[in-house]
mmCIF file of C-alpha atoms in Angstrom:
data_model
loop_
_atom_site.group_PDB
_atom_site.id
_atom_site.type_symbol
_atom_site.label_atom_id
_atom_site.label_comp_id
_atom_site.label_asym_id
_atom_site.label_seq_id
_atom_site.Cartn_x
_atom_site.Cartn_y
_atom_site.Cartn_z
ATOM 1 C CA UNK A 1 126.387 48.606 40.499
ATOM 2 C CA UNK A 2 124.170 47.772 37.946
ATOM 3 C CA UNK A 3 122.515 44.775 40.048
ATOM 4 C CA UNK A 4 122.814 43.405 43.614
ATOM 5 C CA UNK A 5 120.468 41.137 44.552
ATOM 6 C CA UNK A 6 120.138 39.962 47.999
ATOM 7 C CA UNK A 7 119.426 36.503 49.539
ATOM 8 C CA UNK A 8 117.441 35.310 52.312
ATOM 9 C CA UNK A 9 117.795 31.513 53.470
ATOM 10 C CA UNK A 10 116.204 29.390 55.865
ATOM 11 C CA UNK A 11 118.907 26.770 57.064
ATOM 12 C CA UNK A 12 120.124 25.340 53.745
ATOM 13 C CA UNK A 13 117.261 26.488 51.379
ATOM 14 C CA UNK A 14 117.131 29.760 49.647
ATOM 15 C CA UNK A 15 113.759 31.533 51.136
ATOM 16 C CA UNK A 16 113.922 34.760 49.294
ATOM 17 C CA UNK A 17 115.462 37.029 46.567
ATOM 18 C CA UNK A 18 115.536 40.826 46.918
ATOM 19 C CA UNK A 19 116.385 43.007 43.934
ATOM 20 C CA UNK A 20 117.764 46.930 44.630
ATOM 21 C CA UNK A 21 114.525 47.596 42.805
ATOM 22 C CA UNK A 22 112.337 46.163 45.428
ATOM 23 C CA UNK A 23 111.523 43.284 43.257
ATOM 24 C CA UNK A 24 110.905 40.009 45.892
ATOM 25 C CA UNK A 25 110.680 36.295 45.008
ATOM 26 C CA UNK A 26 109.790 34.191 47.918
ATOM 27 C CA UNK A 27 109.795 30.130 48.138
ATOM 28 C CA UNK A 28 108.095 27.951 50.425
ATOM 29 C CA UNK A 29 109.052 24.027 50.656
ATOM 30 C CA UNK A 30 108.127 20.849 51.507
ATOM 31 C CA UNK A 31 108.585 20.744 55.240
ATOM 32 C CA UNK A 32 112.342 18.961 56.131
ATOM 33 C CA UNK A 33 113.720 18.899 52.367
ATOM 34 C CA UNK A 34 114.556 20.956 49.833
ATOM 35 C CA UNK A 35 111.333 20.296 47.256
ATOM 36 C CA UNK A 36 109.835 24.116 46.568
ATOM 37 C CA UNK A 37 106.111 24.041 46.577
ATOM 38 C CA UNK A 38 105.219 27.699 45.901
ATOM 39 C CA UNK A 39 106.930 30.525 44.170
ATOM 40 C CA UNK A 40 105.352 34.330 45.004
ATOM 41 C CA UNK A 41 106.815 37.066 43.578
ATOM 42 C CA UNK A 42 105.642 40.735 44.736
ATOM 43 C CA UNK A 43 107.102 44.317 43.679
ATOM 44 C CA UNK A 44 107.575 46.751 46.627
ATOM 45 C CA UNK A 45 109.698 50.044 45.515
ATOM 46 C CA UNK A 46 111.024 51.914 47.900
ATOM 47 C CA UNK A 47 108.891 55.208 47.079
ATOM 48 C CA UNK A 48 105.181 55.028 46.163
ATOM 49 C CA UNK A 49 103.767 56.884 43.467
ATOM 50 C CA UNK A 50 103.979 60.320 44.078
ATOM 51 C CA UNK A 51 101.069 62.298 45.474
ATOM 52 C CA UNK A 52 99.116 59.615 47.018
ATOM 53 C CA UNK A 53 100.560 59.563 50.266
ATOM 54 C CA UNK A 54 99.120 61.537 53.374
ATOM 55 C CA UNK A 55 100.878 64.471 54.329
ATOM 56 C CA UNK A 56 103.829 64.055 56.152
ATOM 57 C CA UNK A 57 103.564 60.389 55.409
ATOM 58 C CA UNK A 58 104.843 60.297 52.043
ATOM 59 C CA UNK A 59 103.589 57.621 49.103
ATOM 60 C CA UNK A 60 101.575 54.491 49.540
ATOM 61 C CA UNK A 61 103.804 51.552 48.159
ATOM 62 C CA UNK A 62 102.540 50.248 45.273
ATOM 63 C CA UNK A 63 102.383 46.988 46.876
ATOM 64 C CA UNK A 64 100.075 48.044 49.090
ATOM 65 C CA UNK A 65 97.700 49.208 46.750
ATOM 66 C CA UNK A 66 97.749 45.595 44.484
ATOM 67 C CA UNK A 67 94.454 44.117 43.792
ATOM 68 C CA UNK A 68 93.984 40.140 44.803
ATOM 69 C CA UNK A 69 94.086 39.884 40.769
ATOM 70 C CA UNK A 70 97.563 41.143 40.949
ATOM 71 C CA UNK A 71 98.433 39.361 43.640
ATOM 72 C CA UNK A 72 96.904 36.023 42.548
ATOM 73 C CA UNK A 73 98.774 36.885 39.295
ATOM 74 C CA UNK A 74 102.360 36.737 41.238
ATOM 75 C CA UNK A 75 101.759 33.457 43.111
ATOM 76 C CA UNK A 76 102.786 30.020 41.394
ATOM 77 C CA UNK A 77 102.537 26.581 42.202
ATOM 78 C CA UNK A 78 105.718 24.996 41.422
ATOM 79 C CA UNK A 79 105.713 21.299 39.758
ATOM 80 C CA UNK A 80 108.659 19.021 40.295
ATOM 81 C CA UNK A 81 109.811 16.095 39.359
ATOM 82 C CA UNK A 82 110.449 13.138 41.021
ATOM 83 C CA UNK A 83 113.687 14.206 42.958
ATOM 84 C CA UNK A 84 112.354 17.490 43.526
ATOM 85 C CA UNK A 85 113.153 19.609 40.389
ATOM 86 C CA UNK A 86 111.144 22.346 39.400
ATOM 87 C CA UNK A 87 109.946 22.141 35.884
ATOM 88 C CA UNK A 88 106.746 23.888 35.418
ATOM 89 C CA UNK A 89 104.944 27.200 37.294
ATOM 90 C CA UNK A 90 101.464 26.914 37.463
ATOM 91 C CA UNK A 91 99.287 30.168 38.127
ATOM 92 C CA UNK A 92 96.216 29.636 40.725
ATOM 93 C CA UNK A 93 93.539 29.188 37.410
ATOM 94 C CA UNK A 94 95.296 26.420 36.535
ATOM 95 C CA UNK A 95 97.075 27.879 33.640
ATOM 96 C CA UNK A 96 101.477 27.094 32.379
ATOM 97 C CA UNK A 97 103.362 30.150 33.101
ATOM 98 C CA UNK A 98 106.716 28.284 32.942
ATOM 99 C CA UNK A 99 108.353 25.468 31.758
ATOM 100 C CA UNK A 100 111.845 24.202 31.933
ATOM 101 C CA UNK A 101 113.173 21.314 30.369
ATOM 102 C CA UNK A 102 116.892 19.682 30.694
ATOM 103 C CA UNK A 103 118.920 16.767 29.662
ATOM 104 C CA UNK A 104 120.115 14.513 31.912
ATOM 105 C CA UNK A 105 122.642 16.708 34.326
ATOM 106 C CA UNK A 106 120.662 19.810 34.341
ATOM 107 C CA UNK A 107 121.585 21.592 31.257
ATOM 108 C CA UNK A 108 119.262 23.395 30.120
ATOM 109 C CA UNK A 109 117.291 23.181 26.747
ATOM 110 C CA UNK A 110 116.058 26.210 24.574
ATOM 111 C CA UNK A 111 113.334 27.426 25.191
ATOM 112 C CA UNK A 112 111.617 31.255 25.426
ATOM 113 C CA UNK A 113 112.621 33.228 27.657
ATOM 114 C CA UNK A 114 110.154 36.045 28.206
ATOM 115 C CA UNK A 115 107.459 35.811 31.194
ATOM 116 C CA UNK A 116 107.744 34.350 34.621
ATOM 117 C CA UNK A 117 110.987 32.313 35.525
ATOM 118 C CA UNK A 118 111.799 30.199 38.324
ATOM 119 C CA UNK A 119 115.824 30.014 39.049
ATOM 120 C CA UNK A 120 115.792 27.111 41.125
ATOM 121 C CA UNK A 121 117.288 23.859 39.698
ATOM 122 C CA UNK A 122 118.271 20.265 41.178
ATOM 123 C CA UNK A 123 117.320 20.361 44.971
ATOM 124 C CA UNK A 124 119.465 22.586 46.548
ATOM 125 C CA UNK A 125 120.444 24.395 43.556
ATOM 126 C CA UNK A 126 120.109 28.103 42.332
ATOM 127 C CA UNK A 127 121.129 29.014 38.878
ATOM 128 C CA UNK A 128 123.525 32.188 38.326
ATOM 129 C CA UNK A 129 122.376 33.938 35.001
ATOM 130 C CA UNK A 130 125.515 35.571 34.493
ATOM 131 C CA UNK A 131 127.863 32.594 34.684
ATOM 132 C CA UNK A 132 125.211 29.841 33.762
ATOM 133 C CA UNK A 133 126.391 27.811 36.861
ATOM 134 C CA UNK A 134 124.295 26.561 39.741
ATOM 135 C CA UNK A 135 124.991 27.291 43.527
ATOM 136 C CA UNK A 136 124.409 24.836 46.194
ATOM 137 C CA UNK A 137 125.393 25.957 49.751
ATOM 138 C CA UNK A 138 129.015 24.825 49.586
ATOM 139 C CA UNK A 139 129.966 25.104 45.696
ATOM 140 C CA UNK A 140 128.848 25.480 42.209
ATOM 141 C CA UNK A 141 127.764 23.026 39.876
ATOM 142 C CA UNK A 142 128.241 23.180 35.993
ATOM 143 C CA UNK A 143 125.104 21.147 34.168
ATOM 144 C CA UNK A 144 127.566 21.561 31.093
ATOM 145 C CA UNK A 145 130.273 18.795 32.308
ATOM 146 C CA UNK A 146 128.130 17.532 34.979
ATOM 147 C CA UNK A 147 130.863 18.240 37.704
ATOM 148 C CA UNK A 148 131.422 20.780 40.414
ATOM 149 C CA UNK A 149 134.152 23.288 39.334
ATOM 150 C CA UNK A 150 135.774 22.924 43.346
ATOM 151 C CA UNK A 151 136.928 19.906 45.058
ATOM 152 C CA UNK A 152 134.342 18.788 47.480
ATOM 153 C CA UNK A 153 135.022 20.348 51.439
ATOM 154 C CA UNK A 154 135.010 16.784 52.631
ATOM 155 C CA UNK A 155 137.848 15.413 50.824
ATOM 156 C CA UNK A 156 138.466 11.968 50.219
ATOM 157 C CA UNK A 157 135.271 11.320 52.865
ATOM 158 C CA UNK A 158 132.735 11.576 50.221
ATOM 159 C CA UNK A 159 134.559 9.723 47.088
ATOM 160 C CA UNK A 160 138.014 9.776 44.957
ATOM 161 C CA UNK A 161 136.828 12.211 42.376
ATOM 162 C CA UNK A 162 136.717 15.775 44.221
ATOM 163 C CA UNK A 163 134.646 17.508 41.924
ATOM 164 C CA UNK A 164 132.287 14.300 40.532
ATOM 165 C CA UNK A 165 128.294 14.970 41.227
ATOM 166 C CA UNK A 166 126.205 12.067 41.678
ATOM 167 C CA UNK A 167 125.847 8.834 40.255
ATOM 168 C CA UNK A 168 122.127 8.965 39.063
ATOM 169 C CA UNK A 169 120.248 12.490 38.886
ATOM 170 C CA UNK A 170 117.020 10.167 38.116
ATOM 171 C CA UNK A 171 117.244 8.573 42.099
ATOM 172 C CA UNK A 172 120.116 10.897 43.849
ATOM 173 C CA UNK A 173 120.162 14.572 45.235
ATOM 174 C CA UNK A 174 123.021 16.333 46.620
ATOM 175 C CA UNK A 175 121.276 19.191 48.117
ATOM 176 C CA UNK A 176 124.311 20.763 49.907
ATOM 177 C CA UNK A 177 127.060 20.070 47.572
ATOM 178 C CA UNK A 178 128.417 17.544 49.585
ATOM 179 C CA UNK A 179 127.499 14.291 49.113
ATOM 180 C CA UNK A 180 124.909 12.235 46.929
ATOM 181 C CA UNK A 181 122.020 10.752 48.698
ATOM 182 C CA UNK A 182 119.101 8.684 47.116
ATOM 183 C CA UNK A 183 115.985 10.826 47.051
ATOM 184 C CA UNK A 184 112.948 9.787 48.842
ATOM 185 C CA UNK A 185 110.246 7.992 47.464
ATOM 186 C CA UNK A 186 109.139 4.153 47.534
ATOM 187 C CA UNK A 187 111.841 2.368 49.796
ATOM 188 C CA UNK A 188 111.730 -1.604 49.747
ATOM 189 C CA UNK A 189 109.739 -1.496 53.125
ATOM 190 C CA UNK A 190 107.170 0.974 51.696
ATOM 191 C CA UNK A 191 106.844 -1.326 48.573
ATOM 192 C CA UNK A 192 106.661 -4.656 50.767
ATOM 193 C CA UNK A 193 104.007 -3.020 52.928
ATOM 194 C CA UNK A 194 102.153 -1.576 49.631
ATOM 195 C CA UNK A 195 102.047 -4.615 47.923
ATOM 196 C CA UNK A 196 100.764 -6.983 51.256
ATOM 197 C CA UNK A 197 97.746 -4.609 51.484
ATOM 198 C CA UNK A 198 96.481 -3.463 48.330
ATOM 199 C CA UNK A 199 97.900 -6.213 45.580
ATOM 200 C CA UNK A 200 96.485 -8.867 44.458
ATOM 201 C CA UNK A 201 97.347 -11.843 46.516
ATOM 202 C CA UNK A 202 98.515 -9.625 48.988
ATOM 203 C CA UNK A 203 98.821 -11.557 52.938
ATOM 204 C CA UNK A 204 96.918 -8.376 54.284
ATOM 205 C CA UNK A 205 94.696 -7.360 51.139
ATOM 206 C CA UNK A 206 91.597 -7.984 53.070
ATOM 207 C CA UNK A 207 87.631 -7.161 51.921
ATOM 208 C CA UNK A 208 88.104 -3.346 53.246
ATOM 209 C CA UNK A 209 91.273 -2.874 50.780
ATOM 210 C CA UNK A 210 91.396 -1.232 47.600
ATOM 211 C CA UNK A 211 93.491 -2.892 45.448
ATOM 212 C CA UNK A 212 96.163 -1.487 42.416
ATOM 213 C CA UNK A 213 95.807 -3.940 39.415
ATOM 214 C CA UNK A 214 98.581 -6.887 38.991
ATOM 215 C CA UNK A 215 100.569 -5.059 36.462
ATOM 216 C CA UNK A 216 100.616 -1.414 38.164
ATOM 217 C CA UNK A 217 104.349 -0.403 38.008
ATOM 218 C CA UNK A 218 104.242 1.227 41.774
ATOM 219 C CA UNK A 219 107.376 3.528 41.426
ATOM 220 C CA UNK A 220 105.606 5.247 38.161
ATOM 221 C CA UNK A 221 102.555 5.908 40.095
ATOM 222 C CA UNK A 222 105.039 7.565 43.139
ATOM 223 C CA UNK A 223 106.756 9.768 40.263
ATOM 224 C CA UNK A 224 103.543 10.916 38.580
ATOM 225 C CA UNK A 225 102.192 11.778 42.221
ATOM 226 C CA UNK A 226 105.523 13.950 42.387
ATOM 227 C CA UNK A 227 103.584 16.599 39.685
ATOM 228 C CA UNK A 228 100.688 17.020 42.092
ATOM 229 C CA UNK A 229 100.793 19.821 44.885
ATOM 230 C CA UNK A 230 100.393 17.815 48.491
ATOM 231 C CA UNK A 231 98.213 18.525 51.134
ATOM 232 C CA UNK A 232 98.763 18.572 54.636
ATOM 233 C CA UNK A 233 100.253 17.796 57.201
ATOM 234 C CA UNK A 234 97.529 15.395 58.163
ATOM 235 C CA UNK A 235 97.226 14.658 62.208
ATOM 236 C CA UNK A 236 100.270 12.258 61.936
ATOM 237 C CA UNK A 237 102.234 14.838 60.310
ATOM 238 C CA UNK A 238 101.840 12.925 56.636
ATOM 239 C CA UNK A 239 101.296 14.572 53.290
ATOM 240 C CA UNK A 240 98.602 13.226 50.884
ATOM 241 C CA UNK A 241 98.837 13.517 46.761
ATOM 242 C CA UNK A 242 95.443 12.319 45.408
ATOM 243 C CA UNK A 243 95.801 11.770 41.821
ATOM 244 C CA UNK A 244 93.841 10.681 38.804
ATOM 245 C CA UNK A 245 95.894 8.687 36.508
ATOM 246 C CA UNK A 246 93.098 8.621 33.590
ATOM 247 C CA UNK A 247 93.109 4.909 33.120
ATOM 248 C CA UNK A 248 92.364 2.113 35.254
ATOM 249 C CA UNK A 249 94.703 1.577 38.082
ATOM 250 C CA UNK A 250 92.640 -0.665 40.599
ATOM 251 C CA UNK A 251 89.675 -1.407 42.222
ATOM 252 C CA UNK A 252 87.991 -0.140 45.497
ATOM 253 C CA UNK A 253 87.531 -2.697 48.150
ATOM 254 C CA UNK A 254 85.209 -5.262 48.357
ATOM 255 C CA UNK A 255 83.404 -3.905 50.885
ATOM 256 C CA UNK A 256 82.298 -0.845 48.935
ATOM 257 C CA UNK A 257 81.413 -2.601 46.146
ATOM 258 C CA UNK A 258 84.898 -3.040 44.266
ATOM 259 C CA UNK A 259 84.224 -0.647 41.574
ATOM 260 C CA UNK A 260 87.265 -0.073 39.159
ATOM 261 C CA UNK A 261 89.324 3.750 40.061
ATOM 262 C CA UNK A 262 91.200 5.980 37.714
ATOM 263 C CA UNK A 263 92.406 7.521 41.099
ATOM 264 C CA UNK A 264 94.724 7.113 43.989
ATOM 265 C CA UNK A 265 96.671 8.571 47.021
ATOM 266 C CA UNK A 266 100.170 8.768 47.749
ATOM 267 C CA UNK A 267 101.026 9.253 51.753
ATOM 268 C CA UNK A 268 104.135 10.670 52.265
ATOM 269 C CA UNK A 269 106.576 11.996 55.278
ATOM 270 C CA UNK A 270 107.840 15.448 55.401
ATOM 271 C CA UNK A 271 111.300 13.970 53.681
ATOM 272 C CA UNK A 272 109.018 13.042 50.185
ATOM 273 C CA UNK A 273 109.556 9.378 51.683
ATOM 274 C CA UNK A 274 106.345 7.082 51.075
ATOM 275 C CA UNK A 275 104.390 5.466 53.523
ATOM 276 C CA UNK A 276 101.256 3.710 51.781
ATOM 277 C CA UNK A 277 99.562 4.284 48.317
ATOM 278 C CA UNK A 278 96.525 3.122 47.449
ATOM 279 C CA UNK A 279 93.119 3.533 45.045
ATOM 280 C CA UNK A 280 90.801 5.831 46.070
ATOM 281 C CA UNK A 281 87.523 7.148 44.623
ATOM 282 C CA UNK A 282 86.981 10.196 43.265
ATOM 283 C CA UNK A 283 87.965 13.123 45.457
ATOM 284 C CA UNK A 284 84.989 15.268 46.052
ATOM 285 C CA UNK A 285 85.562 18.964 44.575
#
């Protein structure tokens, strides 16, 4: 056997892959979702370097002797697009280690093949290097044809086309390979709530509320926030993303002076649904 990779699953999500040579990659996800947050790689060979173990106890595995610098070099934060597809890996120092670009349906665009890699694709998918197919929990997806290679296990219950993926990969996901669902994000109820409290003329836009500019596109702000690693959960079980838009997006509340700001905060539930969002002052570093 030339190569074997074993997988560990967390429900319907791939949590870890391990090769026979001891190379292991682990992924952490936003709770309750298929949106990955971090990727950690490590090397734990079956035998350590000869002559360094205690008598009668064998060699010391190399992984036990990794320096903090080596460990940090193998940890990466995952930047995703709006629906949760990985697009970049970033080191603890903030350096870009990997970047992945595709067409609308996930077919990869030309890119350097060296260095660190992330095999995760559309939410719930893992790419098979040998076949160039993406594995969902229930079947394989072909990004070249934008179709599954096998019929839907649900039959006609999921739709008349048994091999269909989804209508719009910018707004929908199919993490299991069964049926499409709208991406978490800004729904009508959330938008109405935000416009009522944090937009000019809102019914609940009181003097203690920060206000977005009237021409701000809230969906665009949410999409930009998806590239920022969230903090949390907070005491309410929600996650927060603080974003610098690098342009004035609104004003702080009149009660604190009403100064313009480039920063805003998006608060989301564990599935990525937006609870609220509002301008904030620059966070303390």
